[in-house]
Coordinates of C-alpha atoms in Angstrom, one line a residue:
M292 CA 13.1 9.8 -13.5
N293 CA 10.4 7.4 -14.6
W294 CA 10.9 8.5 -18.3
F295 CA 14.6 7.7 -18.0
K296 CA 13.9 4.2 -16.8
K297 CA 11.5 3.6 -19.6
N298 CA 13.9 4.8 -22.3
T299 CA 16.8 2.9 -20.8
S300 CA 14.9 -0.4 -20.5
K301 CA 13.6 0.0 -24.1
K302 CA 17.1 0.6 -25.4
A303 CA 18.5 -2.3 -23.5
F304 CA 15.8 -4.6 -24.8
K305 CA 16.4 -3.4 -28.4
L306 CA 20.2 -3.9 -28.0
F307 CA 19.6 -7.4 -26.5
S308 CA 17.3 -8.3 -29.4
I309 CA 19.8 -7.2 -32.0
V310 CA 22.6 -9.2 -30.3
M311 CA 20.4 -12.3 -30.2
L312 CA 19.4 -11.9 -33.9
L313 CA 23.1 -11.5 -34.9
F314 CA 24.1 -14.6 -32.9
Y315 CA 21.3 -16.7 -34.4
T316 CA 22.2 -15.5 -37.9
F317 CA 25.9 -16.3 -37.6
S318 CA 25.4 -19.6 -35.8
T319 CA 23.2 -20.9 -38.7
V320 CA 25.6 -19.6 -41.4
I321 CA 28.8 -21.2 -39.9
P322 CA 28.8 -25.0 -40.7
P323 CA 29.2 -27.2 -37.7
K324 CA 32.4 -29.2 -37.5
L325 CA 32.3 -33.0 -37.3
V326 CA 34.1 -34.4 -34.3
V327 CA 35.7 -37.7 -34.9
A328 CA 37.5 -39.7 -32.2
D329 CA 41.1 -40.2 -33.1
T330 CA 41.4 -43.4 -31.1
Q331 CA 41.3 -46.5 -33.2
Y332 CA 40.1 -49.8 -31.9
D333 CA 40.5 -53.5 -32.7
V334 CA 37.0 -55.1 -32.4
D335 CA 36.6 -58.8 -31.5
T336 CA 33.0 -60.2 -31.7
N337 CA 31.6 -63.6 -30.8
E338 CA 28.3 -65.0 -29.6
N339 CA 28.8 -63.4 -26.1
G340 CA 29.3 -59.8 -27.3
E341 CA 32.0 -57.5 -28.4
I342 CA 35.4 -56.5 -27.1
R343 CA 37.1 -53.3 -28.1
N344 CA 40.8 -52.8 -27.5
E345 CA 42.8 -49.7 -28.4
K346 CA 45.4 -50.4 -31.0
T347 CA 48.0 -48.5 -29.0
G348 CA 48.4 -47.7 -25.3
K349 CA 48.2 -44.2 -23.8
D350 CA 51.3 -42.3 -23.1
Y351 CA 51.3 -39.9 -20.1
E352 CA 54.0 -37.7 -18.6
R353 CA 55.0 -40.2 -15.9
A354 CA 53.9 -43.5 -17.3
S355 CA 52.7 -45.5 -20.3
I356 CA 49.6 -47.6 -19.9
D357 CA 48.4 -50.4 -22.1
K358 CA 45.2 -52.4 -21.4
K359 CA 44.0 -55.4 -23.3
V360 CA 40.8 -57.4 -22.8
S361 CA 40.3 -61.0 -23.9
W362 CA 37.6 -63.6 -23.7
G363 CA 37.5 -66.0 -20.7
N364 CA 36.5 -69.6 -20.7
K365 CA 32.8 -68.9 -19.7
P366 CA 30.2 -66.5 -21.0
G367 CA 30.6 -63.2 -19.1
E368 CA 34.2 -64.0 -18.1
Y369 CA 37.0 -61.7 -19.4
F370 CA 40.7 -61.4 -18.8
I371 CA 42.2 -58.0 -18.4
D372 CA 45.9 -57.5 -19.0
L373 CA 47.1 -54.2 -17.7
K374 CA 50.6 -53.0 -18.4
I375 CA 51.9 -49.9 -16.7
E376 CA 55.4 -48.8 -17.4
G377 CA 56.9 -45.9 -15.3
K378 CA 59.2 -43.3 -16.8
D379 CA 62.4 -41.9 -15.3
A380 CA 61.9 -38.7 -13.4
T381 CA 63.2 -35.9 -15.6
K382 CA 62.7 -33.0 -13.2
I383 CA 64.0 -32.7 -9.6
E384 CA 61.7 -30.5 -7.6
T385 CA 63.5 -28.2 -5.1
T386 CA 62.2 -26.2 -2.2
D387 CA 63.6 -23.0 -0.7
I388 CA 63.6 -22.7 3.1
V389 CA 64.2 -19.5 4.9
L390 CA 64.8 -19.5 8.7
V391 CA 64.3 -16.1 10.4
Y392 CA 65.8 -15.4 13.8
D393 CA 64.7 -12.8 16.4
N394 CA 67.8 -11.1 17.6
S395 CA 66.2 -8.6 19.9
S396 CA 66.9 -8.2 23.6
S397 CA 63.9 -10.5 24.5
M398 CA 65.8 -13.5 23.2
G399 CA 68.6 -13.0 25.8
T400 CA 66.5 -14.4 28.6
H401 CA 65.6 -18.0 29.5
D402 CA 68.1 -19.5 27.0
R403 CA 65.9 -18.6 24.0
V404 CA 68.8 -18.3 21.6
T405 CA 70.2 -21.7 22.5
T406 CA 66.7 -23.2 22.2
A407 CA 66.3 -21.6 18.7
K408 CA 69.7 -22.9 17.6
N409 CA 69.0 -26.4 18.8
A410 CA 65.6 -26.4 17.1
T411 CA 67.2 -25.3 13.8
T412 CA 69.9 -28.0 14.1
N413 CA 67.2 -30.7 14.6
F414 CA 65.1 -29.3 11.8
V415 CA 68.0 -29.4 9.3
N416 CA 69.1 -32.8 10.4
G417 CA 65.5 -34.1 9.9
L418 CA 65.5 -32.7 6.4
L419 CA 68.8 -34.4 5.5
K420 CA 67.7 -37.9 6.6

């Protein structure tokens, strides 16, 4: 059994070494891609620093957002204009509701059927409000 463990661990180490060498070889051969931000900015610089504003706002599923920063009257003072424009809801979400009644003989006592019907009526009326 000891011989089997030795051979297995040696084979595993060799296999691991081969995989690591292949990974290293291929990772150095493939040129890395340059990543460039696709957001363009307008830059405004003065003696107090720099302000970067996106040229266009961001468009999301439910709203469009546009933010602009401008210089204030004093150093370190800025004005932020935030415009959020909501979009019309295009999808109406629905929900299925299933009500299950117990119609066994145990429901015949203590007005249980009447209580269940009244509870159902109140539940449905509450949903329709």
